[in-house]
Short mmCIF file of C-alpha atoms and ligand atoms in Angstrom, two decimals:
data_model
loop_
_atom_site.label_atom_id
_atom_site.label_comp_id
_atom_site.label_asym_id
_atom_site.label_seq_id
_atom_site.Cartn_x
_atom_site.Cartn_y
_atom_site.Cartn_z
CA MET D 125 115.02 54.12 89.26
CA LYS D 126 115.37 51.20 92.43
CA LEU D 127 114.42 52.00 95.79
CA LEU D 128 115.98 51.13 99.11
CA VAL D 129 114.55 52.56 102.26
CA ALA D 130 116.38 51.51 105.40
CA GLY D 131 115.64 51.43 108.55
CA VAL D 132 114.52 55.30 108.09
CA GLY D 133 113.34 57.59 111.21
CA LYS D 134 112.00 60.61 112.03
CA ASP D 135 111.34 62.59 115.38
CA TYR D 136 109.68 65.87 115.74
CA LEU D 137 108.87 67.00 119.43
CA ILE D 138 107.89 63.48 119.46
CA PRO D 139 109.14 59.82 117.61
CA VAL D 140 106.86 59.95 114.06
CA ILE D 141 108.51 56.94 112.43
CA ASP D 142 110.29 54.54 114.55
CA SER D 143 111.82 52.74 111.88
CA VAL D 144 110.49 51.94 108.04
CA SER D 145 112.54 49.62 105.95
CA PHE D 146 111.38 48.30 102.42
CA HIS D 147 112.94 48.00 98.87
CA ALA D 148 111.45 48.31 95.20
CA GLU D 149 112.87 47.54 92.16
CA ALA D 150 112.98 49.88 89.42
CA GLY D 151 109.69 50.39 88.01
CA GLU D 152 107.53 49.55 90.96
CA PHE D 153 104.34 50.99 91.89
CA VAL D 154 104.63 51.59 95.64
CA CYS D 155 101.56 51.81 97.80
CA LEU D 156 102.05 53.29 101.03
CA LEU D 157 99.05 52.82 103.18
CA GLY D 158 98.45 53.87 107.35
CA PRO D 159 95.94 55.41 109.77
CA ASN D 160 96.28 59.25 109.85
CA GLY D 161 99.26 61.34 111.47
CA CYS D 162 101.39 57.65 111.06
CA GLY D 163 103.98 59.90 109.14
CA LYS D 164 102.96 58.92 105.39
CA THR D 165 103.57 62.46 104.13
CA THR D 166 106.56 63.01 105.70
CA LEU D 167 108.10 59.81 104.91
CA LEU D 168 107.16 60.90 101.14
CA ARG D 169 108.91 64.13 102.28
CA ILE D 170 112.47 61.93 103.40
CA VAL D 171 112.44 60.12 100.11
CA GLY D 172 111.69 63.16 97.79
CA GLY D 173 115.00 64.76 99.84
CA LEU D 174 112.83 67.70 101.65
CA GLU D 175 113.11 66.38 104.96
CA PRO D 176 116.13 64.92 106.81
CA ALA D 177 115.62 61.44 108.41
CA THR D 178 116.76 61.30 112.14
CA ARG D 179 117.96 57.51 111.38
CA GLY D 180 118.68 55.31 108.42
CA ALA D 181 118.88 55.90 104.91
CA VAL D 182 117.14 56.63 101.38
CA LEU D 183 118.96 54.96 98.65
CA LEU D 184 118.06 55.87 95.09
CA ASP D 185 119.95 53.66 92.43
CA ASP D 186 122.30 53.02 95.25
CA GLN D 187 122.89 57.26 95.22
CA PRO D 188 121.83 58.37 99.03
CA VAL D 189 119.16 61.14 99.02
CA VAL D 190 120.32 63.94 100.86
CA ALA D 191 117.56 66.71 101.96
CA GLY D 192 118.63 69.93 100.43
CA ASP D 193 121.28 68.55 98.68
CA ALA D 194 122.08 69.68 94.95
CA HIS D 195 121.01 66.14 92.34
CA THR D 196 120.63 65.44 88.89
CA ARG D 197 117.78 62.92 89.48
CA ARG D 198 114.14 64.15 88.55
CA VAL D 199 111.42 63.60 91.17
CA GLY D 200 108.27 64.26 90.72
CA VAL D 201 106.08 65.15 93.42
CA VAL D 202 102.33 65.81 93.89
CA PHE D 203 101.40 67.42 96.92
CA GLN D 204 98.16 66.86 99.48
CA GLU D 205 97.59 70.65 97.87
CA ASP D 206 98.40 71.33 94.08
CA ARG D 207 100.86 73.92 95.16
CA LEU D 208 100.14 75.68 91.50
CA LEU D 209 101.46 79.16 91.31
CA PRO D 210 98.30 81.39 91.04
CA TRP D 211 99.68 84.27 89.22
CA MET D 212 100.16 81.89 86.32
CA THR D 213 98.18 80.22 83.75
CA LEU D 214 98.07 76.08 84.12
CA GLU D 215 100.38 75.76 81.37
CA GLN D 216 102.57 78.49 82.54
CA ASN D 217 102.70 76.42 85.71
CA VAL D 218 103.50 73.42 84.09
CA ALA D 219 106.42 75.02 81.38
CA LEU D 220 107.74 76.78 84.44
CA VAL D 221 109.50 73.02 85.77
CA LEU D 222 110.78 72.08 82.38
CA ARG D 223 112.99 74.98 82.27
CA PRO D 224 115.91 73.51 84.36
CA LEU D 225 115.38 70.57 81.85
CA GLY D 226 117.26 73.01 79.32
CA LEU D 227 114.18 72.67 76.69
CA PRO D 228 113.71 75.57 74.51
CA ALA D 229 110.57 77.67 75.02
CA ALA D 230 108.51 75.59 72.30
CA ASP D 231 108.84 72.90 73.49
CA ARG D 232 108.56 73.70 76.88
CA ARG D 233 104.37 74.89 75.67
CA ALA D 234 104.17 71.80 73.42
CA VAL D 235 105.14 69.44 76.46
CA ALA D 236 102.84 71.09 78.87
CA ARG D 237 100.25 71.44 76.63
CA ARG D 238 100.72 67.76 75.76
CA HIS D 239 100.52 66.53 79.56
CA LEU D 240 97.83 68.73 80.61
CA ARG D 241 95.44 67.38 77.58
CA LEU D 242 96.36 63.97 79.28
CA ALA D 243 95.07 65.01 82.82
CA GLY D 244 91.66 66.39 80.94
CA LEU D 245 92.57 69.43 81.14
CA ALA D 246 92.27 70.40 77.20
CA GLY D 247 91.27 74.33 76.75
CA PHE D 248 92.10 75.31 80.14
CA GLU D 249 95.71 75.94 79.27
CA ASP D 250 94.83 79.38 79.49
CA TYR D 251 93.21 79.61 82.71
CA HIS D 252 94.60 80.43 86.44
CA PRO D 253 94.58 77.94 88.90
CA GLY D 254 91.72 80.53 90.74
CA ARG D 255 89.68 80.14 87.87
CA VAL D 256 89.27 76.36 87.99
CA SER D 257 88.11 73.64 90.53
CA GLY D 258 89.97 71.88 93.36
CA GLY D 259 90.04 69.16 91.03
CA MET D 260 91.05 70.66 87.95
CA ARG D 261 94.08 72.37 89.67
CA GLN D 262 95.13 68.67 91.12
CA ARG D 263 94.93 67.33 88.03
CA ALA D 264 97.40 70.40 86.69
CA ALA D 265 99.45 69.35 89.51
CA ILE D 266 99.72 65.90 88.79
CA ALA D 267 100.52 66.66 84.82
CA ARG D 268 103.30 68.83 86.09
CA ALA D 269 104.64 66.29 87.91
CA LEU D 270 104.51 63.89 84.97
CA ALA D 271 105.79 66.39 82.84
CA ILE D 272 109.39 66.25 83.18
CA GLU D 273 108.98 62.16 82.68
CA PRO D 274 110.10 61.78 85.94
CA ASP D 275 112.70 58.88 87.31
CA VAL D 276 110.62 58.66 90.77
CA LEU D 277 107.17 59.91 91.16
CA LEU D 278 106.14 60.81 94.66
CA MET D 279 102.24 60.79 94.87
CA ASP D 280 100.91 62.30 98.54
CA GLU D 281 96.88 61.44 98.45
CA PRO D 282 96.89 62.60 94.88
CA PHE D 283 93.27 61.95 94.52
CA GLY D 284 91.64 62.89 97.53
CA ALA D 285 90.30 66.46 96.45
CA LEU D 286 88.93 64.31 93.37
CA ASP D 287 85.37 63.21 92.55
CA ALA D 288 84.71 59.36 91.89
CA GLN D 289 84.50 59.77 88.24
CA ASN D 290 87.84 61.85 87.78
CA ARG D 291 89.77 59.69 89.85
CA ARG D 292 89.04 56.65 88.27
CA ILE D 293 90.14 58.68 84.92
CA MET D 294 93.56 60.03 86.79
CA GLN D 295 93.73 56.42 88.14
CA ASN D 296 94.20 55.46 84.59
CA GLU D 297 96.17 57.86 83.18
CA VAL D 298 98.86 57.22 86.47
CA ARG D 299 98.57 53.13 85.84
CA ARG D 300 99.16 54.08 81.86
CA ILE D 301 102.06 56.29 82.39
CA TRP D 302 103.71 54.13 84.67
CA GLN D 303 103.11 50.83 82.54
CA GLU D 304 104.24 52.69 79.12
CA THR D 305 107.24 54.27 80.95
CA GLY D 306 108.28 52.10 83.52
CA ARG D 307 109.03 54.62 86.38
CA THR D 308 109.00 53.78 90.41
CA ILE D 309 106.47 55.63 92.22
CA LEU D 310 105.52 56.26 95.68
CA PHE D 311 101.96 56.82 96.35
CA VAL D 312 100.06 57.66 99.21
CA THR D 313 96.32 56.58 99.66
CA HIS D 314 93.67 56.47 102.24
CA SER D 315 92.23 53.63 99.80
CA ILE D 316 92.64 50.12 100.06
CA GLU D 317 90.86 49.58 97.05
CA GLU D 318 93.09 52.17 95.03
CA ALA D 319 96.29 50.45 96.75
CA VAL D 320 95.39 46.87 95.82
CA ALA D 321 94.80 48.09 92.29
CA VAL D 322 97.31 49.94 91.44
CA GLY D 323 100.09 48.92 93.55
CA THR D 324 102.92 46.27 92.85
CA VAL D 325 104.40 46.73 97.11
CA LEU D 326 101.85 47.40 99.50
CA VAL D 327 103.53 48.61 102.47
CA MET D 328 100.99 49.53 105.37
CA LEU D 329 102.35 51.37 108.23
CA SER D 330 101.12 51.18 111.84
CA ALA D 331 100.48 53.66 113.98
CA ARG D 332 102.78 56.36 115.53
CA PRO D 333 105.71 55.76 116.05
CA SER D 334 105.62 53.53 112.74
CA ARG D 335 106.83 50.68 112.00
CA VAL D 336 106.21 48.62 108.53
CA ARG D 337 102.90 46.59 109.97
CA ALA D 338 102.97 44.27 106.53
CA LEU D 339 104.81 44.47 103.16
CA ILE D 340 102.46 42.82 100.76
CA ARG D 341 103.79 41.89 96.80
CA ASN D 342 101.28 42.50 94.80
CA ASP D 343 102.13 39.77 92.17
CA VAL D 344 99.79 39.78 90.14
CA ARG D 345 99.72 43.00 89.23
CA ALA D 346 103.52 43.02 88.85
CA ALA D 347 103.62 39.89 86.66
CA ARG D 348 101.19 41.71 84.48
CA ALA D 349 102.80 44.88 84.49
CA ALA D 350 105.94 42.82 83.60
CA LEU D 351 103.92 41.08 80.83
CA ILE D 352 102.57 44.42 79.77
CA GLU D 353 105.90 45.74 79.45
CA ASP D 354 107.84 42.72 77.61
CA LEU D 355 104.77 42.48 74.75
CA ASN D 356 105.27 46.36 74.63
CA THR D 357 109.19 45.91 74.01
CA MET D 358 108.38 42.89 71.30
CA ILE D 359 106.18 45.20 69.96
CA MET D 360 108.15 47.76 69.26
CA GLU D 361 110.55 45.76 67.98
CA GLU D 362 108.63 44.27 65.31
CA VAL D 363 107.15 47.71 64.39
CA GLU D 364 110.65 49.10 63.90
CA ARG D 365 111.55 46.27 61.57
CA GLN D 366 108.81 46.68 59.47
CA GLN D 367 109.13 50.01 59.41
CA GLY D 368 112.84 49.28 58.11
CA GLY D 369 111.65 46.82 55.98
CA ALA D 370 109.29 48.66 54.37
CA SER D 371 112.23 51.48 53.57
CA ALA D 372 114.38 49.06 52.36
CA MET T 273 59.40 99.30 90.69
CA SER T 274 62.16 98.42 93.43
CA ALA T 275 63.76 97.36 90.04
CA SER T 276 63.94 100.65 89.13
CA THR T 277 64.23 102.13 92.28
CA GLY T 278 67.60 100.10 93.36
CA ARG T 279 69.12 101.03 89.38
CA ALA T 280 68.38 104.48 90.59
CA ARG T 281 69.61 104.01 93.99
CA SER T 282 73.55 102.22 92.22
CA TRP T 283 73.41 105.29 89.49
CA ALA T 284 73.42 107.84 92.41
CA ALA T 285 76.13 106.19 94.13
CA ARG T 286 78.23 106.19 90.77
CA LEU T 287 78.26 109.61 90.26
CA HIS T 288 78.71 110.49 94.15
CA LEU T 289 76.10 112.42 94.49
CA PRO T 290 75.27 111.57 98.08
CA THR T 291 78.98 113.56 98.44
CA LEU T 292 77.97 116.01 96.23
CA ALA T 293 75.19 116.64 98.58
CA ALA T 294 77.14 116.78 101.62
CA LEU T 295 79.54 118.96 99.81
CA LEU T 296 77.11 121.38 98.70
CA VAL T 297 75.86 122.19 102.88
CA VAL T 298 79.77 122.14 103.07
CA LEU T 299 79.88 125.09 100.50
CA GLY T 300 76.78 126.94 101.87
CA ALA T 301 78.37 126.96 105.65
CA TRP T 302 81.77 127.48 104.17
CA ALA T 303 80.16 130.87 102.01
CA VAL T 304 78.08 131.93 105.35
CA LEU T 305 81.45 131.51 107.35
CA SER T 306 83.31 133.65 104.99
CA TRP T 307 80.86 135.96 105.04
CA ARG T 308 80.93 136.57 108.59
CA TYR T 309 84.60 136.54 109.53
CA GLY T 310 86.17 138.05 106.28
CA ALA T 311 88.40 137.10 103.54
CA TYR T 312 91.11 137.24 105.88
CA VAL T 313 90.47 134.48 107.56
CA LEU T 314 88.37 132.56 105.62
CA PRO T 315 88.61 133.43 101.32
CA SER T 316 84.89 132.94 100.18
CA PRO T 317 84.56 129.69 97.85
CA LEU T 318 83.85 131.97 94.58
CA ALA T 319 87.27 133.46 95.22
CA VAL T 320 89.14 130.01 95.44
CA VAL T 321 87.87 128.83 92.32
CA ALA T 322 88.60 132.78 90.82
CA GLY T 323 92.40 132.15 92.05
CA LEU T 324 92.42 128.68 91.00
CA GLY T 325 91.50 130.15 87.26
CA GLU T 326 93.76 132.36 87.38
CA ILE T 327 96.92 130.40 88.20
CA VAL T 328 95.91 127.92 85.82
CA ARG T 329 95.83 131.25 83.37
CA THR T 330 99.32 132.23 83.94
CA GLY T 331 100.29 128.40 84.30
CA GLU T 332 102.15 128.85 87.66
CA VAL T 333 100.08 126.14 88.64
CA TRP T 334 102.53 124.01 86.58
CA THR T 335 105.89 125.72 87.59
CA HIS T 336 104.83 124.63 91.53
CA THR T 337 103.72 121.94 90.91
CA GLY T 338 105.94 120.42 88.74
CA ALA T 339 108.78 121.38 90.69
CA SER T 340 107.39 119.46 93.97
CA LEU T 341 106.81 116.49 91.75
CA TYR T 342 110.46 116.73 90.44
CA ARG T 343 111.12 116.62 94.21
CA ILE T 344 108.87 113.65 95.33
CA LEU T 345 110.21 111.74 92.20
CA VAL T 346 113.82 111.91 92.95
CA GLY T 347 113.64 111.72 96.79
CA PHE T 348 110.44 109.16 96.89
CA GLY T 349 112.29 106.93 93.83
CA ALA T 350 115.15 106.85 95.58
CA ALA T 351 113.12 105.62 98.49
CA VAL T 352 111.48 103.01 96.67
CA ALA T 353 115.33 101.47 95.00
CA LEU T 354 116.42 101.82 98.36
CA ALA T 355 113.75 99.36 99.56
CA LEU T 356 114.02 97.16 97.00
CA ALA T 357 117.63 96.49 98.12
CA MET T 358 116.72 95.90 101.64
CA GLY T 359 114.26 93.52 100.85
CA LEU T 360 116.45 91.81 98.57
CA ALA T 361 118.74 91.70 101.16
CA ALA T 362 116.29 90.56 103.84
CA PHE T 363 115.06 87.99 101.12
CA LEU T 364 118.70 86.61 100.90
CA SER T 365 120.13 86.95 103.99
CA ARG T 366 118.44 86.23 107.77
CA LEU T 367 120.89 88.09 109.42
CA ALA T 368 120.53 91.24 106.98
CA ARG T 369 116.79 91.07 108.02
CA GLY T 370 117.79 91.61 111.25
CA VAL T 371 119.28 94.78 110.79
CA VAL T 372 116.47 96.08 108.05
CA HIS T 373 113.98 94.83 110.62
CA ASP T 374 115.83 96.95 113.51
CA ALA T 375 116.56 100.12 111.06
CA LEU T 376 112.99 100.53 109.99
CA ALA T 377 112.10 100.20 113.81
CA VAL T 378 114.44 103.47 114.19
CA LEU T 379 113.50 105.13 110.83
CA ASN T 380 109.96 104.34 111.48
CA SER T 381 109.97 106.63 114.85
CA THR T 382 112.24 109.51 113.32
CA SER T 383 109.79 112.87 113.34
CA VAL T 384 109.55 114.67 109.85
CA PHE T 385 111.40 117.77 111.83
CA VAL T 386 114.01 115.72 112.50
CA TRP T 387 114.99 115.21 108.94
CA ILE T 388 114.26 118.59 108.10
CA VAL T 389 116.64 120.55 110.18
CA ILE T 390 119.33 118.06 109.53
CA SER T 391 118.49 118.35 106.11
CA ILE T 392 118.94 122.20 105.66
CA ILE T 393 121.96 121.98 108.20
CA TRP T 394 123.96 119.12 105.32
CA PHE T 395 122.08 120.45 102.07
CA GLY T 396 121.06 124.15 102.92
CA LEU T 397 118.78 126.08 101.11
CA SER T 398 118.46 123.88 98.32
CA ASN T 399 116.72 121.29 96.21
CA TRP T 400 118.31 118.72 98.09
CA ALA T 401 116.64 119.37 101.32
CA PRO T 402 112.91 118.37 100.32
CA ILE T 403 114.66 115.70 98.36
CA PHE T 404 116.37 114.46 101.37
CA THR T 405 113.50 115.01 103.66
CA THR T 406 110.81 112.77 101.81
CA LEU T 407 113.61 110.16 101.23
CA MET T 408 114.01 109.66 104.84
CA ILE T 409 110.11 109.50 105.56
CA THR T 410 109.47 107.46 102.60
CA LEU T 411 111.47 104.57 102.88
CA PRO T 412 110.65 102.79 105.95
CA VAL T 413 107.01 102.85 104.88
CA VAL T 414 107.93 101.30 101.37
CA ALA T 415 110.67 99.19 102.91
CA SER T 416 108.51 97.74 105.65
CA ASN T 417 105.88 96.63 102.87
CA ILE T 418 108.48 94.94 100.76
CA VAL T 419 110.09 92.99 103.43
CA GLU T 420 106.76 91.67 104.71
CA GLY T 421 105.91 90.67 102.12
CA VAL T 422 109.21 88.82 101.06
CA GLU T 423 108.58 87.19 104.34
CA ASN T 424 105.04 86.31 103.58
CA VAL T 425 106.27 84.50 100.37
CA ASP T 426 104.30 80.46 101.06
CA ARG T 427 107.37 78.34 101.69
CA ARG T 428 105.59 75.77 100.21
CA LEU T 429 105.56 77.17 96.72
CA LEU T 430 109.67 78.14 97.11
CA GLU T 431 109.53 73.89 98.38
CA MET T 432 107.71 72.91 95.01
CA GLY T 433 110.38 74.82 93.27
CA ASP T 434 113.23 73.15 94.92
CA VAL T 435 111.58 69.88 94.52
CA TYR T 436 111.49 70.79 90.49
CA ARG T 437 115.03 71.86 90.48
CA LEU T 438 114.29 75.29 89.66
CA SER T 439 117.50 77.49 89.54
CA GLY T 440 117.64 80.90 92.78
CA HIS T 441 116.87 83.12 89.92
CA GLN T 442 114.09 81.07 88.50
CA LYS T 443 112.48 81.12 92.28
CA PHE T 444 113.09 84.68 92.48
CA ALA T 445 111.30 85.56 89.00
CA ALA T 446 108.51 83.30 89.40
CA ILE T 447 107.48 82.65 92.90
CA VAL T 448 109.41 85.84 94.85
CA VAL T 449 108.60 88.75 93.03
CA PRO T 450 104.91 87.82 92.12
CA SER T 451 104.11 87.25 95.50
CA THR T 452 106.22 90.24 96.79
CA LEU T 453 104.40 92.96 94.19
CA PRO T 454 100.76 93.49 95.58
CA TYR T 455 102.77 94.75 98.70
CA LEU T 456 105.35 96.44 97.11
CA VAL T 457 102.13 98.34 95.06
CA ALA T 458 100.48 98.69 98.43
CA GLY T 459 103.40 100.38 99.81
CA MET T 460 104.25 102.57 97.27
CA LYS T 461 100.83 103.95 97.27
CA ILE T 462 100.67 105.14 101.05
CA GLY T 463 104.64 105.86 100.39
CA PHE T 464 103.50 108.35 97.65
CA GLY T 465 101.11 109.85 99.52
CA LEU T 466 103.43 110.57 102.59
CA ALA T 467 105.79 111.84 100.26
CA LEU T 468 103.61 114.63 98.71
CA LYS T 469 102.55 115.63 102.44
CA VAL T 470 106.09 116.01 103.69
CA SER T 471 107.73 117.50 100.73
CA VAL T 472 105.58 119.98 100.91
CA VAL T 473 106.55 120.99 104.40
CA ALA T 474 109.98 120.74 103.33
CA GLU T 475 109.80 122.92 100.86
CA ILE T 476 108.67 126.05 103.27
CA PHE T 477 112.38 125.82 104.54
CA GLY T 478 114.71 127.24 101.95
CA VAL T 479 113.74 126.46 98.37
CA THR T 480 111.59 129.32 95.82
CA SER T 481 109.73 127.19 94.38
CA GLY T 482 106.67 124.08 94.89
CA ILE T 483 103.84 123.98 96.70
CA GLY T 484 104.96 123.92 100.17
CA TYR T 485 107.16 127.26 99.25
CA ILE T 486 104.23 128.60 97.51
CA MET T 487 101.47 128.20 100.11
CA ASN T 488 103.74 129.86 102.80
CA TYR T 489 104.53 132.76 100.71
CA SER T 490 100.77 133.46 99.96
CA ARG T 491 100.42 133.49 103.67
CA GLU T 492 103.07 136.19 104.36
CA ILE T 493 101.56 138.54 101.35
CA LEU T 494 98.47 137.65 103.11
CA ALA T 495 96.45 136.05 99.75
CA THR T 496 94.67 133.62 102.31
CA GLN T 497 92.64 132.70 98.80
CA MET T 498 95.86 131.19 97.61
CA VAL T 499 96.82 128.93 100.05
CA PHE T 500 93.67 127.74 99.97
CA VAL T 501 94.27 127.36 96.16
CA TRP T 502 97.22 125.51 96.42
CA ALA T 503 95.87 122.99 98.93
CA LEU T 504 93.27 122.10 96.77
CA VAL T 505 95.70 121.56 93.92
CA MET T 506 97.76 119.38 96.05
CA ILE T 507 94.58 117.18 96.79
CA LEU T 508 93.80 116.88 93.23
CA VAL T 509 97.44 115.71 92.68
CA MET T 510 96.98 112.99 95.36
CA MET T 511 93.74 111.98 94.01
CA LEU T 512 94.71 111.93 89.87
CA VAL T 513 97.69 110.32 91.19
CA ASP T 514 96.12 107.53 92.90
CA LYS T 515 93.36 107.02 90.23
CA LEU T 516 95.70 106.97 86.98
CA VAL T 517 98.87 105.37 88.30
CA PHE T 518 97.70 102.76 91.42
CA ASP T 519 94.13 101.94 90.79
CA ALA T 520 95.53 101.30 87.18
CA VAL T 521 98.52 99.12 88.58
CA SER T 522 96.21 97.38 91.42
CA ARG T 523 93.62 96.29 88.76
CA ARG T 524 96.55 94.83 86.92
CA LEU T 525 97.65 92.94 89.31
CA ALA T 526 94.76 91.55 90.46
CA ARG T 527 93.74 90.07 87.27
CA TRP T 528 94.56 86.76 88.19
CA ARG T 529 92.54 87.02 91.26
N1 ADP I 60 107.39 69.82 110.63
C1 ADP I 60 106.56 69.41 111.62
N2 ADP I 60 107.20 69.59 112.74
C2 ADP I 60 106.26 68.75 113.71
N3 ADP I 60 105.59 67.83 113.67
C3 ADP I 60 105.45 67.34 112.14
C4 ADP I 60 105.80 67.99 111.09
N4 ADP I 60 105.42 67.33 110.27
C5 ADP I 60 104.37 66.28 110.86
N5 ADP I 60 104.43 66.38 111.82
C6 ADP I 60 103.58 65.56 112.69
O1 ADP I 60 103.97 64.28 112.35
C7 ADP I 60 102.87 63.56 112.59
C8 ADP I 60 102.66 62.79 110.50
O2 ADP I 60 102.58 63.59 110.30
P1 ADP I 60 102.00 63.29 108.81
O3 ADP I 60 103.52 62.96 107.73
O4 ADP I 60 101.64 64.71 107.77
O5 ADP I 60 101.16 62.24 108.74
P2 ADP I 60 100.14 61.56 107.79
O6 ADP I 60 100.91 61.91 106.35
O7 ADP I 60 100.08 60.36 107.88
O8 ADP I 60 98.66 61.83 107.91
C9 ADP I 60 101.92 64.15 112.47
O9 ADP I 60 101.32 63.76 113.97
C10 ADP I 60 102.47 65.51 112.65
O10 ADP I 60 101.66 66.51 113.51
MG1 MG I 61 99.90 63.17 105.03
#
C-alpha cells in the first residue's frame, strides 16, 4: 500500500509533532529515526489509526486513516511491548488474529505454526508467554504481525529487546519477507546502522515539536529490492512455463 | 545433619504439627474450663465429639447442612448471576459503570440485620427470607470484584485486539473474560464464606431447618453441646468447600503463570 503522511501534527498537553510530511510507494521500507521522545511512537500510532492526528492526514492507497473507524486494511503492528495474551499459548496468540480473516480453525493453526517457525520458535508453540524469554515473546509478536500478511506493517523498535544474534536473524527475516511480498513497512528504530541497512526511505525527525529533519532515499537499497523483485517475477514465470510445458 | 533437620521441619509444617500442638493445648484448657464451669456453659470436648457422632449416625447432619447449603446456593447463585450482569453493564457502558459503582456503595453500607428484617416482612417465615438475605449481602462483594476486574482489563491488550480487527465478541471472549476470571473467583470465594455466615443468622428466624435454626433450637432446649457441634459442622463445611472448590479452581486458573 502507498503511504502518504501529509502535514501530520499532534498536540498533547504540549505540542509533540509539529508537522511531518513524507510519502512512500507501495513496497517501500520506511525507517523512522529521531531522538527519544520526539514522537516516533505517536506518529506510528497515528498511521495505524490508533490515535487521531491534531493536524494533517494520513492516506493509505488514497484512503484516509481515521482513528477508531472500521476498515478493511490489514495492518500488522509490532508494539514496543509484546502485547501477547498471557493466558494463551504462543500458537493460540498468533491464531487469534487470524480469526477476523475468516480462516477455518485448522488453517489458523497451520499458518500460526508456520510463522512461529519462521520466527525461530518451532517447538515453543504450546508455551505460554510467561514461560519464554522476552526476546522470544517479541519474536512471537512479530510472527503474529506477519501471520495476517499485512498490507502495512508498523514496527516500533521491534528488536530492542533482542540480543545481537537474534536481532540479526529477525532483521534478515523481516527483510526477506519484505522482499518476497512487497509489503509497505514503517519501522521505528534507534539504530542508524539498522536503518541504513534495511530502509529504502529514511525519515529523520527533529527534536520535539518534531518536523522532518532529513528525508533520505536509500536508492541503492531500493534499486536492489526492485531488481530482486523483477528477478523473482521472472523466475516465477519461467517456473510456471516449465511446469506447463512438462504437463503438456 | 542440617539437611535432615530441614526435611523434618518441612514434614512437620506439612502435617500442621505446630497447629496440632496448639490445638492440644486449647483442648486441654477447654476440658479444664468445662470441668470448672459445667456443661451448660461449656460442654466438654468429648461431649461435642459424641454429639457429632450422633448427628452423623442419625443423618440429621445432612438434613440441616443440606437445607442451609440449598439456601446458600440459590441466594449466592443469584448474587453471582446479578453480579455478572452488573460487570457486563459496567464493561459496555460508562454510564452504567457509574450507576453500578453507586449502587454497590449503598449495598456495601447496608447491615445484615436490615435485610433480615426486610426479608421477613416481604417473604414471611419461609425459605425465601434467608435466601434473599444471602443474595443481598453477597451481591456487593461479588459484584465489586467483577467490576474491579473489568476495569483492570489491560487497555493495551484491547488496543492490540483493535489493531487486528477482532470483533467485540472476540475481544470479550479472548481478553476481557480471562483477565476478569481471577477477580470473579476471588469474589466468589469471599462471597461464599459470607453467604454461609449470613444465611445461618437469617435461619434463626422463621424456618424449621438449617444449621442456624438447629443451633438456636439447641440453645433453647439447653443442649449447649449441640450448639458447639453445629458450629463445628459449619467450620468443616467452609474449609471443605474452600479446599475442594476454590483452591482447585484457583490452581487451574494459575496454570499459565
Ligand atoms: N497519551 C499521551 N498523553 C500525553 N502525552 C503523551 C502521550 N503519548 C505520548 N506522549 C508524549 O509525547 C511525547 C512523544 O512520545 P513518543 O511518541 O512515545 O516518543 P518516541 O517514541 O519518539 O520516544 C513524549 O513526551 C510523551 O510523553
Ligand atoms: Mg517510542
